[in-house]
PDB file of C-alpha atoms in Angstrom:
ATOM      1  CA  UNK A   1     -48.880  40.883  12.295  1.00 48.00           C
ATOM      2  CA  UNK A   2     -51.181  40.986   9.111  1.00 51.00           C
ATOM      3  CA  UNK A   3     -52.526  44.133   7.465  1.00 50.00           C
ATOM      4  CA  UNK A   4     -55.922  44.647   6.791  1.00 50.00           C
ATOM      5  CA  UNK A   5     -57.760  43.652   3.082  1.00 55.00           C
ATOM      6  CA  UNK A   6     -60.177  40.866   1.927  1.00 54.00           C
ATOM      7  CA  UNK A   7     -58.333  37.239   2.058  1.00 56.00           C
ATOM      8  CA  UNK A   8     -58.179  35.840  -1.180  1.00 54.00           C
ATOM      9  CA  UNK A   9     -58.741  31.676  -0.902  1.00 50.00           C
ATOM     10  CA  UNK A  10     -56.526  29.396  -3.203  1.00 51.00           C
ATOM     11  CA  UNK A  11     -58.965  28.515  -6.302  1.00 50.00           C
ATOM     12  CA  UNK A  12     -59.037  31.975  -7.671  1.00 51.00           C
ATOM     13  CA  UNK A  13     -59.582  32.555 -11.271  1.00 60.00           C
ATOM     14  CA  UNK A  14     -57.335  33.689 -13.976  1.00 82.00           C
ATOM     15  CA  UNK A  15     -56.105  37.392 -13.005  1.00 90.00           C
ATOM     16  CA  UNK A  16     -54.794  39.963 -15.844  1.00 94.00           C
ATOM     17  CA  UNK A  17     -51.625  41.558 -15.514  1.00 94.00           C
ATOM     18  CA  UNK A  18     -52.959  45.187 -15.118  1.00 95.00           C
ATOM     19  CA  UNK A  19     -55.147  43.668 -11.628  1.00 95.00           C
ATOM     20  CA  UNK A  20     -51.772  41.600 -10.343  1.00 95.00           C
ATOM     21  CA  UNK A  21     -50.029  45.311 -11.068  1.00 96.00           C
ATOM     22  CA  UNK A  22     -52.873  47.146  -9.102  1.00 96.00           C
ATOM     23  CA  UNK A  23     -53.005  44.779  -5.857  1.00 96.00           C
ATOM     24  CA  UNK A  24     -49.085  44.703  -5.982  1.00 96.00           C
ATOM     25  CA  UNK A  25     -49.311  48.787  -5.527  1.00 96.00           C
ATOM     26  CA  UNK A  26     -51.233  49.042  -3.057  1.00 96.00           C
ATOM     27  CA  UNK A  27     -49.355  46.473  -0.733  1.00 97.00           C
ATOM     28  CA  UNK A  28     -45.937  48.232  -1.757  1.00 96.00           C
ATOM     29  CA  UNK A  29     -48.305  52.082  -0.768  1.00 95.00           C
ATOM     30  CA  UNK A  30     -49.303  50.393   2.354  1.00 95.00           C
ATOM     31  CA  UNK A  31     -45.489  48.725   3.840  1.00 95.00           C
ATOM     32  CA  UNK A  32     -43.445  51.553   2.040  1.00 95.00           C
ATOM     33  CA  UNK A  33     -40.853  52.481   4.170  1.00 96.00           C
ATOM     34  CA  UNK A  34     -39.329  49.060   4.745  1.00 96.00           C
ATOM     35  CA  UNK A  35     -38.951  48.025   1.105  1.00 97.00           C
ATOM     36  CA  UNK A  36     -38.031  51.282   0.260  1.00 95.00           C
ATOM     37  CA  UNK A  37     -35.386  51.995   2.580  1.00 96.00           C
ATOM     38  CA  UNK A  38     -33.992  48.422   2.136  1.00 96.00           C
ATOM     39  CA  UNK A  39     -33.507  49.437  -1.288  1.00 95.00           C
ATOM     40  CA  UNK A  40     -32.152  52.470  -0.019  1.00 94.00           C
ATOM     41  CA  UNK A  41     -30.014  50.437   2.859  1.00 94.00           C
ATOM     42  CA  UNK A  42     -28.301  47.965  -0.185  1.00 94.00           C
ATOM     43  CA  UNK A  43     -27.912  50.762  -2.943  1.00 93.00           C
ATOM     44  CA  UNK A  44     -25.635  52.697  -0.296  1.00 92.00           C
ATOM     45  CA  UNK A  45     -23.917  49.388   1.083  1.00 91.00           C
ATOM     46  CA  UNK A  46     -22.636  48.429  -2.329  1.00 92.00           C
ATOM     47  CA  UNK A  47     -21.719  51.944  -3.802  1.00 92.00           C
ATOM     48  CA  UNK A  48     -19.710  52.184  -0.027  1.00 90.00           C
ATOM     49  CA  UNK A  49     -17.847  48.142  -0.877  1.00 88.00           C
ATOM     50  CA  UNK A  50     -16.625  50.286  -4.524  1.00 87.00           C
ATOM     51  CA  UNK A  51     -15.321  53.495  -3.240  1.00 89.00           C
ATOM     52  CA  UNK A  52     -13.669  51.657   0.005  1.00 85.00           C
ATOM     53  CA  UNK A  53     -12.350  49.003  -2.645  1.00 83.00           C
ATOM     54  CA  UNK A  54     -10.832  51.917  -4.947  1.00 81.00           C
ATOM     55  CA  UNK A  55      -9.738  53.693  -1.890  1.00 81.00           C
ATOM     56  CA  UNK A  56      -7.634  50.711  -0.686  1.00 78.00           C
ATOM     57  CA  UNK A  57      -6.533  48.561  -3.036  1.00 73.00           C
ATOM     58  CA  UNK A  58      -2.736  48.947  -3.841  1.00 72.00           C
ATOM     59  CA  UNK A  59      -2.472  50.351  -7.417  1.00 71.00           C
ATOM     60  CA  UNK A  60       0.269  51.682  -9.633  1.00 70.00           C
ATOM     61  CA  UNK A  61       0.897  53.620 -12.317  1.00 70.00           C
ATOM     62  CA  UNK A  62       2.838  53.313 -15.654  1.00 66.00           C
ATOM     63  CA  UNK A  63       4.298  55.982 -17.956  1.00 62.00           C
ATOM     64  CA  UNK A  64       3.845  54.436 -22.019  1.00 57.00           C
ATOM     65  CA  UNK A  65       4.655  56.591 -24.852  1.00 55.00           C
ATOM     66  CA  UNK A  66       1.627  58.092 -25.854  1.00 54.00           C
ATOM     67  CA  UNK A  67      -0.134  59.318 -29.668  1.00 49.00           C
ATOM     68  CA  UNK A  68       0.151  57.661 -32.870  1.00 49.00           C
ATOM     69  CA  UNK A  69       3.611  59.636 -33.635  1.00 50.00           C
ATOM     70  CA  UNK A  70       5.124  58.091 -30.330  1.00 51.00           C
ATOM     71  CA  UNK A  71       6.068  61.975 -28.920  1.00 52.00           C
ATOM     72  CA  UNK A  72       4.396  62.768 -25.593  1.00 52.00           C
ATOM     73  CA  UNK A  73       3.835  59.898 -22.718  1.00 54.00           C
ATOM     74  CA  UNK A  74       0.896  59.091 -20.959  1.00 58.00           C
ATOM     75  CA  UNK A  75       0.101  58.049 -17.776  1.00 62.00           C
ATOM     76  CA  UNK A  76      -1.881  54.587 -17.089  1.00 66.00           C
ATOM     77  CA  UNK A  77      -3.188  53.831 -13.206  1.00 71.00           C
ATOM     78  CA  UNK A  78      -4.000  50.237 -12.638  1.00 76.00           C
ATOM     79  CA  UNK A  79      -4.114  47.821  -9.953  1.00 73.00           C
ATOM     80  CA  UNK A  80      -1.191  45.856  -9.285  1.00 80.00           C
ATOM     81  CA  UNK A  81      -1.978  42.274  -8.433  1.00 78.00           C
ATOM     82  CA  UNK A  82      -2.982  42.229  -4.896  1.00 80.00           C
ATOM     83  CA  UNK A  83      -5.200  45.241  -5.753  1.00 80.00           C
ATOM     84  CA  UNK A  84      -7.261  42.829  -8.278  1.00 83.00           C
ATOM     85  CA  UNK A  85      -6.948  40.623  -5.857  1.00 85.00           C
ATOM     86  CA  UNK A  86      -8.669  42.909  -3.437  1.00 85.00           C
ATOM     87  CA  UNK A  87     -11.037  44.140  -6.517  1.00 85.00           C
ATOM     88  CA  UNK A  88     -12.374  40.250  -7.503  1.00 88.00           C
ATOM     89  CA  UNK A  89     -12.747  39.894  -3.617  1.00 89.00           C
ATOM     90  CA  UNK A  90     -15.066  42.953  -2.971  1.00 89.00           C
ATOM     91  CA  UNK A  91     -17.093  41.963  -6.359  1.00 89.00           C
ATOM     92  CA  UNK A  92     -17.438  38.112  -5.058  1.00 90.00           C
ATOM     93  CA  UNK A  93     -18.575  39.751  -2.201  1.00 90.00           C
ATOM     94  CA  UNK A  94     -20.904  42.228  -3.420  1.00 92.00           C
ATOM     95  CA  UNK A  95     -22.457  39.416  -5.469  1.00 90.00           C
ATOM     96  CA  UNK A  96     -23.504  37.419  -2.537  1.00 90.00           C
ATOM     97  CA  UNK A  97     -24.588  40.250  -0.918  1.00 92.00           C
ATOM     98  CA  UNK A  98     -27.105  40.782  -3.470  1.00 92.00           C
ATOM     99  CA  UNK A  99     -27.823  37.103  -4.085  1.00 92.00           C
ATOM    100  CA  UNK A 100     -29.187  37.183  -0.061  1.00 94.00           C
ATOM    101  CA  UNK A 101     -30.874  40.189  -0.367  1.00 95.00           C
ATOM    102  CA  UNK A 102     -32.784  39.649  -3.733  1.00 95.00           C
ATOM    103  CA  UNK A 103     -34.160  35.972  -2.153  1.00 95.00           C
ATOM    104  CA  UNK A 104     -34.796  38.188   1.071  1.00 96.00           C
ATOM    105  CA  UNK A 105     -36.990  40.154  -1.446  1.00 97.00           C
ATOM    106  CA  UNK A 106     -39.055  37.281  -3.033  1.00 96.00           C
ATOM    107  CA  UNK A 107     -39.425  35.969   0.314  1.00 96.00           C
ATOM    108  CA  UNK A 108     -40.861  38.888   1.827  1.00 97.00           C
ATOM    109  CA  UNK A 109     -43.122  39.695  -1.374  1.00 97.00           C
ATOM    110  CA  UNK A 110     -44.814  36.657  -0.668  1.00 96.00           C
ATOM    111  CA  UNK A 111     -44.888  38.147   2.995  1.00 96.00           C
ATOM    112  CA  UNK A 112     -46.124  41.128   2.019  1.00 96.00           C
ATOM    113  CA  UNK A 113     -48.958  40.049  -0.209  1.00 96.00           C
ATOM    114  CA  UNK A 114     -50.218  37.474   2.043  1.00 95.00           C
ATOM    115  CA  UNK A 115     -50.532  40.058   4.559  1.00 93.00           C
ATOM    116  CA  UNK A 116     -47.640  40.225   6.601  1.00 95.00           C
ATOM    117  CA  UNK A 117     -45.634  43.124   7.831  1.00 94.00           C
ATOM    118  CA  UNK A 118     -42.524  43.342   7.452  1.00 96.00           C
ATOM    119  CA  UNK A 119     -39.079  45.445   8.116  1.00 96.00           C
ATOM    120  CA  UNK A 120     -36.397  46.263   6.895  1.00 95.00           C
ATOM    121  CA  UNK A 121     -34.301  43.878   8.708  1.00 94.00           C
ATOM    122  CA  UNK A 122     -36.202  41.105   7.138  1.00 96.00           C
ATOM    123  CA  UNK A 123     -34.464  41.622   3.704  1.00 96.00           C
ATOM    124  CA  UNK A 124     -30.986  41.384   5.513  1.00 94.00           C
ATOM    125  CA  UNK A 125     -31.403  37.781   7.181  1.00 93.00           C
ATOM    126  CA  UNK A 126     -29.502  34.990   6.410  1.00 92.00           C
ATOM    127  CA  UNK A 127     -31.229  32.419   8.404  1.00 90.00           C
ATOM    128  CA  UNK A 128     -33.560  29.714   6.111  1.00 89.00           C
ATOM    129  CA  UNK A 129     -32.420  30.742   2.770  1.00 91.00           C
ATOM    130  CA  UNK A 130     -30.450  27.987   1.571  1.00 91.00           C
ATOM    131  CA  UNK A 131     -32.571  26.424  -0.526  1.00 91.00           C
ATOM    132  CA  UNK A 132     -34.228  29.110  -2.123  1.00 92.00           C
ATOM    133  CA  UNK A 133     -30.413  30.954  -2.468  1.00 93.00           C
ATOM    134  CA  UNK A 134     -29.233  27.558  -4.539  1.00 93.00           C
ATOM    135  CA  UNK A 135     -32.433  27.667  -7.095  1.00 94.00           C
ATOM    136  CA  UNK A 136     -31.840  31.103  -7.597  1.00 92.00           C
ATOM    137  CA  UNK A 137     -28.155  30.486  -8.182  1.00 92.00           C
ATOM    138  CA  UNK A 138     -29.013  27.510 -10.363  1.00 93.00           C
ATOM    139  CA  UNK A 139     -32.090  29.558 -12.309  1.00 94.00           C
ATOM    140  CA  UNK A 140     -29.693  31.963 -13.349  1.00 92.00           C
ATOM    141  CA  UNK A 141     -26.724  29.652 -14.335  1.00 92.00           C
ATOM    142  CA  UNK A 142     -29.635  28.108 -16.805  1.00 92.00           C
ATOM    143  CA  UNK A 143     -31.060  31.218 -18.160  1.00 92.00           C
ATOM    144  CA  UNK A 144     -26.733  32.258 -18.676  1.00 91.00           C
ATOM    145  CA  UNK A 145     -26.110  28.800 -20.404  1.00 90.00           C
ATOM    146  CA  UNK A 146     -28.847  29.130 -22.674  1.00 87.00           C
ATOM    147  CA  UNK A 147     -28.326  32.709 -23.373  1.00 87.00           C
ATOM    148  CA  UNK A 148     -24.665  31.767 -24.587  1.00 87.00           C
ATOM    149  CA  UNK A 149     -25.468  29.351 -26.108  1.00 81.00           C
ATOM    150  CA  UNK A 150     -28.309  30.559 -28.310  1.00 79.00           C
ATOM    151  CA  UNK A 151     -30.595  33.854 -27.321  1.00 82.00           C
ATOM    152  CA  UNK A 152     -34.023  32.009 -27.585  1.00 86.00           C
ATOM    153  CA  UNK A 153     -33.198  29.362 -25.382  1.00 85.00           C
ATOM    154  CA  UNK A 154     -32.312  31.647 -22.628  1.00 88.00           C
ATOM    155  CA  UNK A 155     -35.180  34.002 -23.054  1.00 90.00           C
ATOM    156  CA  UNK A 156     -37.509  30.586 -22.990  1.00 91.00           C
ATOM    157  CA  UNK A 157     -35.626  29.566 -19.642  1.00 91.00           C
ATOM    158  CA  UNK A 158     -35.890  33.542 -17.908  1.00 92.00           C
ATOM    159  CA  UNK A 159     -39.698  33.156 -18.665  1.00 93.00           C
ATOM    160  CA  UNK A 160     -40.550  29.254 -18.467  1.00 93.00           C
ATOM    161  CA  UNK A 161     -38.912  29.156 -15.182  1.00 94.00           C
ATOM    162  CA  UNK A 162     -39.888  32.189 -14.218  1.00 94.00           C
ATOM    163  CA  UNK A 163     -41.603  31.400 -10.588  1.00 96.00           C
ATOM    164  CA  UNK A 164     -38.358  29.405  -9.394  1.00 96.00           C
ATOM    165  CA  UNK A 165     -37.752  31.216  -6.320  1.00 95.00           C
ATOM    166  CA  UNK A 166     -41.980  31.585  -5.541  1.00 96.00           C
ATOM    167  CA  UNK A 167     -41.859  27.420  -5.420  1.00 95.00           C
ATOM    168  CA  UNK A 168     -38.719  26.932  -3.415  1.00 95.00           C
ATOM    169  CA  UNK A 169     -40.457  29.343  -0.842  1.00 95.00           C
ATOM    170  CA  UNK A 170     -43.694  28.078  -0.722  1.00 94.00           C
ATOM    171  CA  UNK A 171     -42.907  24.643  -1.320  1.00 93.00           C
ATOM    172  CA  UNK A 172     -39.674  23.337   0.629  1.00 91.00           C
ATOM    173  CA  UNK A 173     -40.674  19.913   0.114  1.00 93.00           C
ATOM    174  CA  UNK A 174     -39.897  19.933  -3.481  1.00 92.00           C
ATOM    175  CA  UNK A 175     -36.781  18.503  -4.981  1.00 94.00           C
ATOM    176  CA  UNK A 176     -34.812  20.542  -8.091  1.00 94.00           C
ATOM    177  CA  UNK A 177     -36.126  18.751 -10.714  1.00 94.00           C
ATOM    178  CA  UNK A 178     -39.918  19.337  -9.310  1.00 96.00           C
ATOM    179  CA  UNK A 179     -39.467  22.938  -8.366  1.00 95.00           C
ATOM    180  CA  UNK A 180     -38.487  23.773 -12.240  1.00 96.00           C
ATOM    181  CA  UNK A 181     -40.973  21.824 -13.026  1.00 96.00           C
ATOM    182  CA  UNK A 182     -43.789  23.207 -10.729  1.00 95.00           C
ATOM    183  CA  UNK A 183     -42.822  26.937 -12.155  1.00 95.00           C
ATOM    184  CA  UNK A 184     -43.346  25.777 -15.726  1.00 95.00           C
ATOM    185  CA  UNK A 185     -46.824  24.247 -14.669  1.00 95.00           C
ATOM    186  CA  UNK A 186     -47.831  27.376 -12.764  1.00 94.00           C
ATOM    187  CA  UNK A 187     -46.580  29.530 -16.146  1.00 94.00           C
ATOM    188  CA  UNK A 188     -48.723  27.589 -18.089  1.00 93.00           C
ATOM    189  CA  UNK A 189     -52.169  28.537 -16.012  1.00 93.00           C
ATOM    190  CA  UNK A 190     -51.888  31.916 -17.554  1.00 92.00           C
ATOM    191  CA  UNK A 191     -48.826  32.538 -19.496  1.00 93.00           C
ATOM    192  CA  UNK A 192     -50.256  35.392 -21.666  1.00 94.00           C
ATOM    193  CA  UNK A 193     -50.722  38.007 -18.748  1.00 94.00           C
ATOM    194  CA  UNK A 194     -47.662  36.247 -17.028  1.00 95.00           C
ATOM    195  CA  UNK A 195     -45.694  37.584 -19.763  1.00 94.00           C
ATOM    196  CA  UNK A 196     -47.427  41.039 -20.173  1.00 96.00           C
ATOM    197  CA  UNK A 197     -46.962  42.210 -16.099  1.00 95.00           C
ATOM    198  CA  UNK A 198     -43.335  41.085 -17.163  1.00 94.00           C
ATOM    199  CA  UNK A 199     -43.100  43.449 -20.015  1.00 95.00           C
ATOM    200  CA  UNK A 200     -45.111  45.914 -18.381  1.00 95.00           C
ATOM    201  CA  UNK A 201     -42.905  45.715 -15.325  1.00 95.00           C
ATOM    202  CA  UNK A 202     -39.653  46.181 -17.645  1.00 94.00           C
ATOM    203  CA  UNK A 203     -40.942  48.779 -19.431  1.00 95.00           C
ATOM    204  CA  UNK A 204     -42.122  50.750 -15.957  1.00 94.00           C
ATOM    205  CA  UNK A 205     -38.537  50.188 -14.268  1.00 93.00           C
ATOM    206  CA  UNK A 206     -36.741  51.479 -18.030  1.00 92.00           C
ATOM    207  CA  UNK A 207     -38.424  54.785 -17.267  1.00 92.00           C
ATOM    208  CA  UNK A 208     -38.268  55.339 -13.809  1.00 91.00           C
ATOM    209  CA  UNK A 209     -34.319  54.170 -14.471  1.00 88.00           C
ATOM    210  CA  UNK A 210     -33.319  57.574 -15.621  1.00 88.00           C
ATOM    211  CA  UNK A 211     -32.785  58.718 -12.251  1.00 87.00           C
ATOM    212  CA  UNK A 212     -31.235  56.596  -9.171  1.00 82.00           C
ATOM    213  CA  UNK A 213     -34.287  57.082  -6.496  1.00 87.00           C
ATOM    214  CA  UNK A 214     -36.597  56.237  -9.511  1.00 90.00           C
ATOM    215  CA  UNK A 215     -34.976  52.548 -10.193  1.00 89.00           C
ATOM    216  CA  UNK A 216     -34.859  52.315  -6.971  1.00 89.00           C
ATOM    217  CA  UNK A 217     -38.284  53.305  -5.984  1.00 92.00           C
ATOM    218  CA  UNK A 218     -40.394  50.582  -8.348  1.00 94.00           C
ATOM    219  CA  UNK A 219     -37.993  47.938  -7.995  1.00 93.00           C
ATOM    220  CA  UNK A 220     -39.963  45.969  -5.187  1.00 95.00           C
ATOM    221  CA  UNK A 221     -43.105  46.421  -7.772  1.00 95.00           C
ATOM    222  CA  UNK A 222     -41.540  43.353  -9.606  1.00 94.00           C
ATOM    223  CA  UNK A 223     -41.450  41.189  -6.972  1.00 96.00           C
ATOM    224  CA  UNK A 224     -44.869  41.761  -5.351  1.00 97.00           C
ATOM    225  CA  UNK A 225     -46.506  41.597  -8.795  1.00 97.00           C
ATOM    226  CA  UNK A 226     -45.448  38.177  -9.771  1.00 96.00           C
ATOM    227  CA  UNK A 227     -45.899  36.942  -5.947  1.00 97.00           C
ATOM    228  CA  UNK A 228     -49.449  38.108  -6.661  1.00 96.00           C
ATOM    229  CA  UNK A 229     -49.538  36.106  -9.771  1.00 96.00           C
ATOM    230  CA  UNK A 230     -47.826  32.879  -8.491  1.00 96.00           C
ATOM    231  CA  UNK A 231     -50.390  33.128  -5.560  1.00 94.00           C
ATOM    232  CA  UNK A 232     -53.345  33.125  -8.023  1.00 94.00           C
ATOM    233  CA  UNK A 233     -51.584  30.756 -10.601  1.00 93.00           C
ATOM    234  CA  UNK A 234     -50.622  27.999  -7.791  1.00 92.00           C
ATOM    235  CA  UNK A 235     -53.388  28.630  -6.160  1.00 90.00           C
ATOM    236  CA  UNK A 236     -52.096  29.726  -2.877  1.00 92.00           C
ATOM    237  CA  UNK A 237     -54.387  32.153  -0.651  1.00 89.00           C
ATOM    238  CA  UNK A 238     -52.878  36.313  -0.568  1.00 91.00           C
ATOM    239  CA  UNK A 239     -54.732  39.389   0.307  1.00 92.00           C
ATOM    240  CA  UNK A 240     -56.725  41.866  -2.017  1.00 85.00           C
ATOM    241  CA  UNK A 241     -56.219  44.886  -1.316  1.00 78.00           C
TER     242      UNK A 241
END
């Protein structure tokens, strides 16, 4: 089922960040409840994974002589080894969890923009994500490697490759090499309000951060605003709201 708005054809022109952040909006005003309560839905399932994982893993604790004069003792509670066991477990866990769900949430930003409705058990499925769950694995091992090894390099990867997940979506067909390739090509259509509805984007979510439901409540703005500009910069059709 689509939702109502003017059909935007592919050959658009250039859009500026502040429009991509405007038609993003009103698509997030209009399907509301299911991106927010997945947000909701995940925030609770992981903070649930860390108390149950503190709650049951086997831990022990150790009395060590405590202050710099050696008087007194203190007492140290840590996991004893099948309790990190259980710890690295839950966190490997956790990981994938949100590996599925944030490819769940580029997948349905592209949904949502093109006029689709969604739910909110659309951001839990599993089904069809393979390939776009390896180039989002990959895109981040790239943007890590180049962080370590220099900061500039990573930043240049985060940004140059920027629409990763957008072209594994939208364009199965590709292989690795030509879905990197394809984002870097899209970034350079329009790379200067690319960047800005990035920064703009980071500097809205580093506000509304200061409380929980805040971060949580413009986090889907990130996704829908670049699947607005990766429609317009590939030239792929999405609705104007």
């Amino acid at each position: 089922r689509r939702a109502g708005g003017h059909a935007m054809p592919a050959g658009q022109p250039k859009i500026e960040a502040t429009q991509a952040l405007q038609i993003a909006w009103r698509h997030y005003t209009r399907q509301l409840a299911p991106w927010l309560l997945s947000m909701l839905a995940f925030f609770v399932i992981v903070f649930v994974a860390f108390i149950i994982m503190v709650a049951v893993a086997p831990k022990t604790t150790k009395v060590a002589a405590g202050g710099s004069s050696g008087y007194g003792v203190a007492e140290v509670t840590t996991f004893t080894p099948g309790g990190w066991f259980i710890a690295v477990l839950v966190y490997v866990i956790v990981l994938i969890a949100g590996l599925v769900f944030s490819v769940n949430c580029y997948r349905n930003a592209v949904r949502t923009v093109q006029g689709e409705s969604i739910s909110v058990g659309d951001f839990f499925k599993v089904a069809g994500i393979g390939k776009t769950l390896g180039m989002c694995i990959l895109y981040s091992l790239v943007v890590t490697v180049g962080t370590f090894l220099c900061i500039i390099p990573g930043i240049f990867a985060a940004i140059a490759f920027l629409f990763v997940p957008f072209a594994a979506i939208m364009n199965p067909q590709l292989g690795v090499a030509d879905t990197f390739r394809h984002s870097y090509e899209t970034l350079k259509t329009n790379p200067g309000q690319i960047i800005l509805a990035g920064v703009l984007i980071w500097l809205i979510t580093l506000v509304a951060s200061f409380t929980v439901i805040g971060g949580l409540f413009v986090a889907p703005l990130g996704y829908l605003v670049f699947a607005v500009l990766y429609c317009v910069a590939a030239q792929r059709p999405f609705v104007a709201l």
